[in-house]
PDB file of C-alpha atoms in Angstrom:
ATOM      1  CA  UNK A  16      31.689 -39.845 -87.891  1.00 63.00           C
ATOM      2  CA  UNK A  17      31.354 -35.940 -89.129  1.00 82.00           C
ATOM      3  CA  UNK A  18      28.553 -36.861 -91.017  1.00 94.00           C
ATOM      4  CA  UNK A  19      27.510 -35.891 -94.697  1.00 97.00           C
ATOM      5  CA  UNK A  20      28.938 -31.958 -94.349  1.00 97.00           C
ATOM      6  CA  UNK A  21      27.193 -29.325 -96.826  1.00 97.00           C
ATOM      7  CA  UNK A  22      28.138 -25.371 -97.709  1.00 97.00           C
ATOM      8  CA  UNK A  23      27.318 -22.908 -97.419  1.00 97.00           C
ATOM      9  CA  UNK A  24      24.298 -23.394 -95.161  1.00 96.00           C
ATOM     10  CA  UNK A  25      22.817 -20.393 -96.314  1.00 97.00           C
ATOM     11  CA  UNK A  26      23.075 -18.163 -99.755  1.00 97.00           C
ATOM     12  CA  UNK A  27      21.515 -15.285-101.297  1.00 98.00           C
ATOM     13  CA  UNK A  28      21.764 -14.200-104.347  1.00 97.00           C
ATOM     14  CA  UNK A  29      21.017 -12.428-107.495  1.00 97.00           C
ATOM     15  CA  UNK A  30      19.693 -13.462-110.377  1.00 97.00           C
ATOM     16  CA  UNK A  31      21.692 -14.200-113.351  1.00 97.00           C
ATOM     17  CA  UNK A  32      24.891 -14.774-110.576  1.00 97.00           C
ATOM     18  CA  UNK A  33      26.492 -18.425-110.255  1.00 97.00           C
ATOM     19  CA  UNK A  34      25.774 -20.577-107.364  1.00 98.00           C
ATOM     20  CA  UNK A  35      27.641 -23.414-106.076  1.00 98.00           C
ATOM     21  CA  UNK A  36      26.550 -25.411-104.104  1.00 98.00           C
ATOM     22  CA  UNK A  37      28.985 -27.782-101.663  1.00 98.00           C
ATOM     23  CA  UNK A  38      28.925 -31.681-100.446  1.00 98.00           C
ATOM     24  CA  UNK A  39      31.586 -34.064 -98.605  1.00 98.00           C
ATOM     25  CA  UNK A  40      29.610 -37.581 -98.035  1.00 97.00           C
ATOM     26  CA  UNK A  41      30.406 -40.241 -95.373  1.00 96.00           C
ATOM     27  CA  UNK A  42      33.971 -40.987 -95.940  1.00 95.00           C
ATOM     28  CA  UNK A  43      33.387 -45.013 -97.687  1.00 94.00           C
ATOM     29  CA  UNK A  44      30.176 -43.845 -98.990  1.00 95.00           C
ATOM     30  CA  UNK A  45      30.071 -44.668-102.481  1.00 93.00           C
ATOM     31  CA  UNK A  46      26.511 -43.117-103.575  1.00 93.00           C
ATOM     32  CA  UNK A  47      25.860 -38.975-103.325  1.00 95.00           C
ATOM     33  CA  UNK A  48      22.820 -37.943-104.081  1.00 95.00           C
ATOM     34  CA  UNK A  49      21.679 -33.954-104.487  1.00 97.00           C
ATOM     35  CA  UNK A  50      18.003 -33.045-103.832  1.00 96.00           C
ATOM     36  CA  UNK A  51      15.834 -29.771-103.495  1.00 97.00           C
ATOM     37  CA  UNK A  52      13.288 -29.758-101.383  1.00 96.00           C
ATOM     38  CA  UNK A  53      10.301 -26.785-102.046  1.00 94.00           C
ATOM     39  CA  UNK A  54       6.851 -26.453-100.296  1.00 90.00           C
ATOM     40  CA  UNK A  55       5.265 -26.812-103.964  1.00 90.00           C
ATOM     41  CA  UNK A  56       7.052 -29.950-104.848  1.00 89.00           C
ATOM     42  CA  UNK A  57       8.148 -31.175-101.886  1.00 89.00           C
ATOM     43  CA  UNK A  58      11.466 -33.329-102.063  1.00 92.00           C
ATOM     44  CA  UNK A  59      13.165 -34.388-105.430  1.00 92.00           C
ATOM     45  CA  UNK A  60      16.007 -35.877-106.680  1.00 93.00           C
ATOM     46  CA  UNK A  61      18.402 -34.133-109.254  1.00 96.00           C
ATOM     47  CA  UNK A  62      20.908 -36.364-109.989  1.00 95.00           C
ATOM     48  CA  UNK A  63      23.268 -39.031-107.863  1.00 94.00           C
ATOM     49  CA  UNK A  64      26.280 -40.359-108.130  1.00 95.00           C
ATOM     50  CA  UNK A  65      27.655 -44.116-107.625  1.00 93.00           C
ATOM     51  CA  UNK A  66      31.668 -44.277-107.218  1.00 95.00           C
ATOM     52  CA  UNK A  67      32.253 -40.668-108.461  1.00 95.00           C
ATOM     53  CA  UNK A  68      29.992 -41.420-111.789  1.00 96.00           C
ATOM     54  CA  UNK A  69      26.952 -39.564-112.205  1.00 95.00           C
ATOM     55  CA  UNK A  70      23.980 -42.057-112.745  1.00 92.00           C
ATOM     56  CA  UNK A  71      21.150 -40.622-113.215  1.00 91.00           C
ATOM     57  CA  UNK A  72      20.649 -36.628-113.695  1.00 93.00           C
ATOM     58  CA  UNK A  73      17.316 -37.229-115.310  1.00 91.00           C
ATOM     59  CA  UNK A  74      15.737 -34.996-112.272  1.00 92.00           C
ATOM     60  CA  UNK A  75      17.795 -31.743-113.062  1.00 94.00           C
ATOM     61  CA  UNK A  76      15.899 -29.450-114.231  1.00 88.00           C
ATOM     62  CA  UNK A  77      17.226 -27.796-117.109  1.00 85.00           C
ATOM     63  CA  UNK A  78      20.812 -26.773-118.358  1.00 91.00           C
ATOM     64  CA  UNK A  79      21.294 -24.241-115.805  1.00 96.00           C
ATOM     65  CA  UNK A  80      21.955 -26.989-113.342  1.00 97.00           C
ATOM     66  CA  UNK A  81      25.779 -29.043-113.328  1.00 97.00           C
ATOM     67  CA  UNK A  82      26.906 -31.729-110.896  1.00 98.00           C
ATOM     68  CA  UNK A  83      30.570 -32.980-110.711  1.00 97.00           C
ATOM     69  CA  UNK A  84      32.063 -35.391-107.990  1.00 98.00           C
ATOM     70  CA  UNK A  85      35.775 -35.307-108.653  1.00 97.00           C
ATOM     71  CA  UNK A  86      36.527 -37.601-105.946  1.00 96.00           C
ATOM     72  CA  UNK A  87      35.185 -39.594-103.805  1.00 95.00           C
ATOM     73  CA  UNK A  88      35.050 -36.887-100.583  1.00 96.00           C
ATOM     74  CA  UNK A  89      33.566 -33.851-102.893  1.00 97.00           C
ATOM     75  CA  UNK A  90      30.767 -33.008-104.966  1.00 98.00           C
ATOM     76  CA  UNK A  91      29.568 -29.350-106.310  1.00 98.00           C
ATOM     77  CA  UNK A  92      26.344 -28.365-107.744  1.00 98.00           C
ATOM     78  CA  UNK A  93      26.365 -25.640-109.777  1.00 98.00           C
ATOM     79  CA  UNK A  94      23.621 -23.360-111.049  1.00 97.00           C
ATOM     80  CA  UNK A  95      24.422 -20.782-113.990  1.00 97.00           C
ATOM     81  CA  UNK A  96      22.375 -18.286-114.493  1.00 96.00           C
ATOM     82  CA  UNK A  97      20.667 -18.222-111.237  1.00 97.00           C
ATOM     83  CA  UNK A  98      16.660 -17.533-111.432  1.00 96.00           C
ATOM     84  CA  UNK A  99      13.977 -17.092-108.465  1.00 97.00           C
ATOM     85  CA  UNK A 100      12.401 -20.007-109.174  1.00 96.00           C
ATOM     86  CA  UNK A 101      15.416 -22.027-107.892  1.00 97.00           C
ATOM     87  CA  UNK A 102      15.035 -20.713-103.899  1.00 97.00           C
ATOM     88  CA  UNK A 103      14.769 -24.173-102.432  1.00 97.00           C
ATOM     89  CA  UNK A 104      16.929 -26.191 -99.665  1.00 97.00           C
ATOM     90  CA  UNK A 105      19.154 -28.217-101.462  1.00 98.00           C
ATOM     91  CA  UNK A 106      20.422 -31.253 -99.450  1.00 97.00           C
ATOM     92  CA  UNK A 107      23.147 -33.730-100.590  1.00 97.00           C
ATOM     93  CA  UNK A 108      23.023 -37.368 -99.215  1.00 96.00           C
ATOM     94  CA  UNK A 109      25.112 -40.196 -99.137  1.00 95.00           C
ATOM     95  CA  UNK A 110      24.771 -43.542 -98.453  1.00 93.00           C
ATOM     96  CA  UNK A 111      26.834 -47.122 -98.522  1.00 91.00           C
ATOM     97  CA  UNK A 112      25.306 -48.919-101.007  1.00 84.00           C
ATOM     98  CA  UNK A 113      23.206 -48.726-103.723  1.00 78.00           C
ATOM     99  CA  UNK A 114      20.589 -51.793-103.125  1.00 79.00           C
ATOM    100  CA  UNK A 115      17.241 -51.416-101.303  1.00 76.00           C
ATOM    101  CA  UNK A 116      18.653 -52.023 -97.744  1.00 80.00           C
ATOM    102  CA  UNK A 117      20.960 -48.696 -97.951  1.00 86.00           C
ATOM    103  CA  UNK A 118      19.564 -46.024 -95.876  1.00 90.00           C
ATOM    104  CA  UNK A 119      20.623 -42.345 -97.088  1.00 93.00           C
ATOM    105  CA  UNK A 120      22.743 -39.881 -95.148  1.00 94.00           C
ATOM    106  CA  UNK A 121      21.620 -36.016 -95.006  1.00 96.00           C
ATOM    107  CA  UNK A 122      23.450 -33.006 -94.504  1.00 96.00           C
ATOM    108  CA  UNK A 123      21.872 -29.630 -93.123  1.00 96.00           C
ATOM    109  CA  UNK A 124      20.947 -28.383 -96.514  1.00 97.00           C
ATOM    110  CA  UNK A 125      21.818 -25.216 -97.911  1.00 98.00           C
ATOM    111  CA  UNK A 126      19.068 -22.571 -97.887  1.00 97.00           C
ATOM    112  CA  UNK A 127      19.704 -20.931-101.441  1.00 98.00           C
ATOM    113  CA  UNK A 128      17.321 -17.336-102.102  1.00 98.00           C
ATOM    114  CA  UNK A 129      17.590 -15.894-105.490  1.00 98.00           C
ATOM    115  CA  UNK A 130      16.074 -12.169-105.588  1.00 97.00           C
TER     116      UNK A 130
ATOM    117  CA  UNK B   3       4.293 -47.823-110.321  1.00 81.00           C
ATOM    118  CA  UNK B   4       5.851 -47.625-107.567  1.00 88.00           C
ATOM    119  CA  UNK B   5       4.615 -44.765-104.913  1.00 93.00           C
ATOM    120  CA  UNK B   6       3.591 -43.854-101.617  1.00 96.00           C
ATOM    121  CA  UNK B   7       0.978 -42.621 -99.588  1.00 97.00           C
ATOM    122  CA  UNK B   8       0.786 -40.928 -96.549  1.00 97.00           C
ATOM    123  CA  UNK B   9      -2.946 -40.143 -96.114  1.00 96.00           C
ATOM    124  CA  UNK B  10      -2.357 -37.699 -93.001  1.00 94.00           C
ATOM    125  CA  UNK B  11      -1.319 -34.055 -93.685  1.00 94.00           C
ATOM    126  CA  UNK B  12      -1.151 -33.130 -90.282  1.00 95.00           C
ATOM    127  CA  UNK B  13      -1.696 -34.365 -86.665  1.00 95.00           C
ATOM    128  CA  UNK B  14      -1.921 -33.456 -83.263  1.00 96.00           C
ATOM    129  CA  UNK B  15      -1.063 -35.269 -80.340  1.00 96.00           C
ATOM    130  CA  UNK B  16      -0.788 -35.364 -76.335  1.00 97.00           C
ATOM    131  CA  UNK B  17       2.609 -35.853 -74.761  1.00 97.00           C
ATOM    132  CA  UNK B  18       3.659 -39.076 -73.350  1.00 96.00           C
ATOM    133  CA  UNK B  19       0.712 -40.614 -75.692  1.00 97.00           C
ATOM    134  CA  UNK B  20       1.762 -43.222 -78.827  1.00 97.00           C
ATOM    135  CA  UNK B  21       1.382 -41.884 -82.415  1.00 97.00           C
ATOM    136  CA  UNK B  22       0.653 -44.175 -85.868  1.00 97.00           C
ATOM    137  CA  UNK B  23       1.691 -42.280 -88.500  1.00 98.00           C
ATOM    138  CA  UNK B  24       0.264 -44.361 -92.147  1.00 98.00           C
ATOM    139  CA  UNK B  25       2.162 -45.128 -94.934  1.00 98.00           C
ATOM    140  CA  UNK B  26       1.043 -46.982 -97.581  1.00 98.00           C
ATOM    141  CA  UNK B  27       2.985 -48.175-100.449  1.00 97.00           C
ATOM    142  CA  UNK B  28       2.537 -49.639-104.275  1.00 95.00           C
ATOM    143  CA  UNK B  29       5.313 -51.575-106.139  1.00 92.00           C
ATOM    144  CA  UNK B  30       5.236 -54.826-107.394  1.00 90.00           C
ATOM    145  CA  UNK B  31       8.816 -55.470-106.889  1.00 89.00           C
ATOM    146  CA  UNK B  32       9.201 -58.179-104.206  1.00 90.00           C
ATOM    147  CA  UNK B  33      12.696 -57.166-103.031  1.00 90.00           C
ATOM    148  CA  UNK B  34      12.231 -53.479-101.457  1.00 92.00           C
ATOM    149  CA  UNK B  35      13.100 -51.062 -98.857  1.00 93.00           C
ATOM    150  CA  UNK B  36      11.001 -49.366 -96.551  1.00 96.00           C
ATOM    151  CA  UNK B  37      12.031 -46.007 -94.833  1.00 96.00           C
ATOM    152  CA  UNK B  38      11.521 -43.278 -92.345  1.00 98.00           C
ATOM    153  CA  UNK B  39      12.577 -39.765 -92.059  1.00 97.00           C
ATOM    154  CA  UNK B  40      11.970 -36.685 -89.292  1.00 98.00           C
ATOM    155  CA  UNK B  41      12.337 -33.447 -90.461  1.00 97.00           C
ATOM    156  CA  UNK B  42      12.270 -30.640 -87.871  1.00 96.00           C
ATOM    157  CA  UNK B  43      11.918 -27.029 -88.212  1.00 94.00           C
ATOM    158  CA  UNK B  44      15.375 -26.794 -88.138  1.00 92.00           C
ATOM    159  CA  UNK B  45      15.778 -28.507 -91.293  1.00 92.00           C
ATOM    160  CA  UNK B  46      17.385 -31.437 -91.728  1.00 93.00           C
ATOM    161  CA  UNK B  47      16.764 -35.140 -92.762  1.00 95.00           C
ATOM    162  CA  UNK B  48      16.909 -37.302 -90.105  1.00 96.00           C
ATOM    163  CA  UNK B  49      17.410 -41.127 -90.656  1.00 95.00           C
ATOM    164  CA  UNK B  50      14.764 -42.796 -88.197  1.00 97.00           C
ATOM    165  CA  UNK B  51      14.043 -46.745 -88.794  1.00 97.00           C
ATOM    166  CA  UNK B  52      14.188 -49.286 -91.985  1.00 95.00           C
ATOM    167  CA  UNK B  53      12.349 -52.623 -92.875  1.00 96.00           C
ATOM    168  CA  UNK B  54      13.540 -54.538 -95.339  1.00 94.00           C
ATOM    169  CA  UNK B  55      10.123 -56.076 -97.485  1.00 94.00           C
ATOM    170  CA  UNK B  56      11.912 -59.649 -95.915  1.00 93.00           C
ATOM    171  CA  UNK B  57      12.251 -58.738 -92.779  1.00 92.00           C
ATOM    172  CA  UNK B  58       9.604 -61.387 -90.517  1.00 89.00           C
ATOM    173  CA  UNK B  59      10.067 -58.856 -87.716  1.00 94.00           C
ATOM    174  CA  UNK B  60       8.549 -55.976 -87.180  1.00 96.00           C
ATOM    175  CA  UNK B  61      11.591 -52.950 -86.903  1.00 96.00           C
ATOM    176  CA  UNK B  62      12.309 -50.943 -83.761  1.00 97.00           C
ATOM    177  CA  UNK B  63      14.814 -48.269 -82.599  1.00 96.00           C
ATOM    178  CA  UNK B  64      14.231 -46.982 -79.438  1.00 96.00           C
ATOM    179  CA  UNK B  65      10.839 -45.373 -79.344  1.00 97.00           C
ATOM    180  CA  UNK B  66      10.076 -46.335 -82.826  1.00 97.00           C
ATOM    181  CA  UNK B  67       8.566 -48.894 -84.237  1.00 97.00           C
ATOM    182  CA  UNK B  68       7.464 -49.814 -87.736  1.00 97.00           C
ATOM    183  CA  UNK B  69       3.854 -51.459 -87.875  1.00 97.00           C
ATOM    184  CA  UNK B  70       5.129 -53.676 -91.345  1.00 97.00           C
ATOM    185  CA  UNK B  71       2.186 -55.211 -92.610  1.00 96.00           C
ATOM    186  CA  UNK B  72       3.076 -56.860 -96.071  1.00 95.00           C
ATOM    187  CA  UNK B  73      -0.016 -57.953 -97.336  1.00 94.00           C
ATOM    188  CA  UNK B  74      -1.633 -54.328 -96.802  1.00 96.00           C
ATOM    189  CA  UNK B  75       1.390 -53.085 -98.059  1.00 96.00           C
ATOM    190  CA  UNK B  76       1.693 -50.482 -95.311  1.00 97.00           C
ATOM    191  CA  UNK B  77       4.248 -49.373 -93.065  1.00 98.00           C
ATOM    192  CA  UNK B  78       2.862 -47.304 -90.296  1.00 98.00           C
ATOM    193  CA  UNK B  79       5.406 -45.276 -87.748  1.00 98.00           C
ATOM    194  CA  UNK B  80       4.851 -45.755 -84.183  1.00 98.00           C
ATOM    195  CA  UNK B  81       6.514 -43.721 -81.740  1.00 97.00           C
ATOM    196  CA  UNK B  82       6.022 -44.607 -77.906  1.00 95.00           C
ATOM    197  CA  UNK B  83       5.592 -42.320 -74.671  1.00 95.00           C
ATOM    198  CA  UNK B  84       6.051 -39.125 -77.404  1.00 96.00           C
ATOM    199  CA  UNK B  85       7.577 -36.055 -76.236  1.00 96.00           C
ATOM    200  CA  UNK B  86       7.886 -32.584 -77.420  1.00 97.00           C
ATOM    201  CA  UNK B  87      11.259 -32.980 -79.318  1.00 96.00           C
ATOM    202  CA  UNK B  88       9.055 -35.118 -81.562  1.00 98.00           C
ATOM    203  CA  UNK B  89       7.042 -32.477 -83.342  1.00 98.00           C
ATOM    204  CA  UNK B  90       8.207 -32.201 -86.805  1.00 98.00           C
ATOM    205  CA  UNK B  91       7.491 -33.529 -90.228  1.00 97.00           C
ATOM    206  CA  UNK B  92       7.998 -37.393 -90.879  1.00 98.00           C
ATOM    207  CA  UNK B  93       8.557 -39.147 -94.538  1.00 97.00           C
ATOM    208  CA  UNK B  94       7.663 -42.572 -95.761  1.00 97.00           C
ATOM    209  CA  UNK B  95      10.036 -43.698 -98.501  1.00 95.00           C
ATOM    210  CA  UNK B  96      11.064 -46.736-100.547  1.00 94.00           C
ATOM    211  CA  UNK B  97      13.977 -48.183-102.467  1.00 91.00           C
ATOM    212  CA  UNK B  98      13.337 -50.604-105.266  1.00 86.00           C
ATOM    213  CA  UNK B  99      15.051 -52.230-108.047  1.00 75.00           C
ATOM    214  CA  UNK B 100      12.727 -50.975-110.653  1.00 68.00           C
ATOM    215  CA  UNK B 101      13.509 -47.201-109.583  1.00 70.00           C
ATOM    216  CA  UNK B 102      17.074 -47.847-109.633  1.00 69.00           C
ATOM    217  CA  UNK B 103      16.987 -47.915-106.043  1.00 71.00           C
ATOM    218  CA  UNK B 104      16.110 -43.990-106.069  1.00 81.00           C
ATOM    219  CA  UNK B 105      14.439 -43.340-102.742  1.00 88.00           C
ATOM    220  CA  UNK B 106      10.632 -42.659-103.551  1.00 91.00           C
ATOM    221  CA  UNK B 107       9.113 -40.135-101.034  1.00 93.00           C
ATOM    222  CA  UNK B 108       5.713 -39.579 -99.374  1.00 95.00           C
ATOM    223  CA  UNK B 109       4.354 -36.196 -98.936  1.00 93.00           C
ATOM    224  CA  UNK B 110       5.028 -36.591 -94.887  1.00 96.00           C
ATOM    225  CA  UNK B 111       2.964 -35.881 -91.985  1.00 97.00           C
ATOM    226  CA  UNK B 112       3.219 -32.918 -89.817  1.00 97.00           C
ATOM    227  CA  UNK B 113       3.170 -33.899 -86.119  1.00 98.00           C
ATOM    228  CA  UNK B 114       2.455 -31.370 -83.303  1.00 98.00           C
ATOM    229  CA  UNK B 115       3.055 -32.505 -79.765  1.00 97.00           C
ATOM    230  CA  UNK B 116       1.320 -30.733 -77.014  1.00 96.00           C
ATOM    231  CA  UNK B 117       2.149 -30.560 -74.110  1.00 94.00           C
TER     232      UNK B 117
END
């Protein structure tokens, strides 16, 4: 199996530009789940999805920040304007089921630096 | 609330000797989820072992075990005969009901295998 498959891996930008961010889970994976990971607040959840549906987004941080999954192979995050507060590694994960024996997939993250 | 606790920021450790890493968890759910995660410098989120809160036996995958002791609610990593590939960061987390089976994360433990 490829594996959960995330781009870019690495992205710099300025701020005020758009960002988005990639994510194809394990193909039958029906959960996707985006996270940013900073040395301040180590690793936290922004929002997952459960058969293409977004659950619970109650970890993005403020309007800036969109998720779609428009299938069940693809999933974007989006951040609008860009500020230097969001340089972070954002991972996407995936796993098979929702219930507390379902481990969770990574990808390689995508190093994101906003100047 | 559901949380958990891994008391050791950093450690340091001979080759070829075992390593305990502690985690300690709170939840009051009694259907849960137990997880560990190796991070290397590289990056990613690696997918190490799981014990399920019914599991009688203790898990193991290769050179890792998971010291699962229920009524001290802790689930300590062991890793056998360690090696230098094994210096990274390592996360505790759980999956219960009550969090919506969101993964709840330790800060992690930084490892450092000398040789």
């Amino acid at each position: 199996d490829a594996g959960v498959i995330q781009s870019p891996r690495h992205e710099v930008t300025e701020m005020g530009q758009e960002v988005t961010l990639r994510c194809k889970p394990i193909s039958g994976h029906d959960y996707l789940f985006w996270y940013r990971q900073t040395m301040m607040r180590g690793l936290e959840l922004l929002i997952y999805f459960n058969n293409n549906v977004p659950i619970d987004d109650s970890g993005m941080p403020e309007d800036r920040f969109s998720a779609k999954m428009p299938n069940a192979s693809f999933s974007t995050l989006k951040i609008q304007p860009s500020e230097p507060r969001d340089s972070a590694v954002y991972f996407c994960a995936s796993s098979l089921g929702g219930g507390t024996i379902y481990e969770q997939y990574f990808g390689p993250g995508t190093r994101l630096t906003v100047t | 609330a559901q949380k958990i606790t891994q008391t050791q920021p950093g450690m340091f450790v001979q080759e070829k000797e075992a390593v305990t890493l502690d985690c300690t968890y709170d939840t009051s759910d009694q259907s849960y989820g137990l997880f560990w995660y190796k991070q290397p410098s590289s990056g990613e989120m690696i997918f190490l072992i799981y014990q399920g809160s019914y599991d009688e036996q203790n898990a193991t995958e290769g050179r890792y075990s998971l010291n699962f002791q229920k009524a001290r609610k802790s689930a300590n990593l062991v890793i056998s005969a360690s090696q230098l590939g094994d210096s990274a960061m390592y996360f505790c987390a759980m999956r219960v009901v009550d969090s919506n089976y969101q993964l709840i994360w330790g800060a992690g433990t930084k490892l450092i295998i000398k040789p």
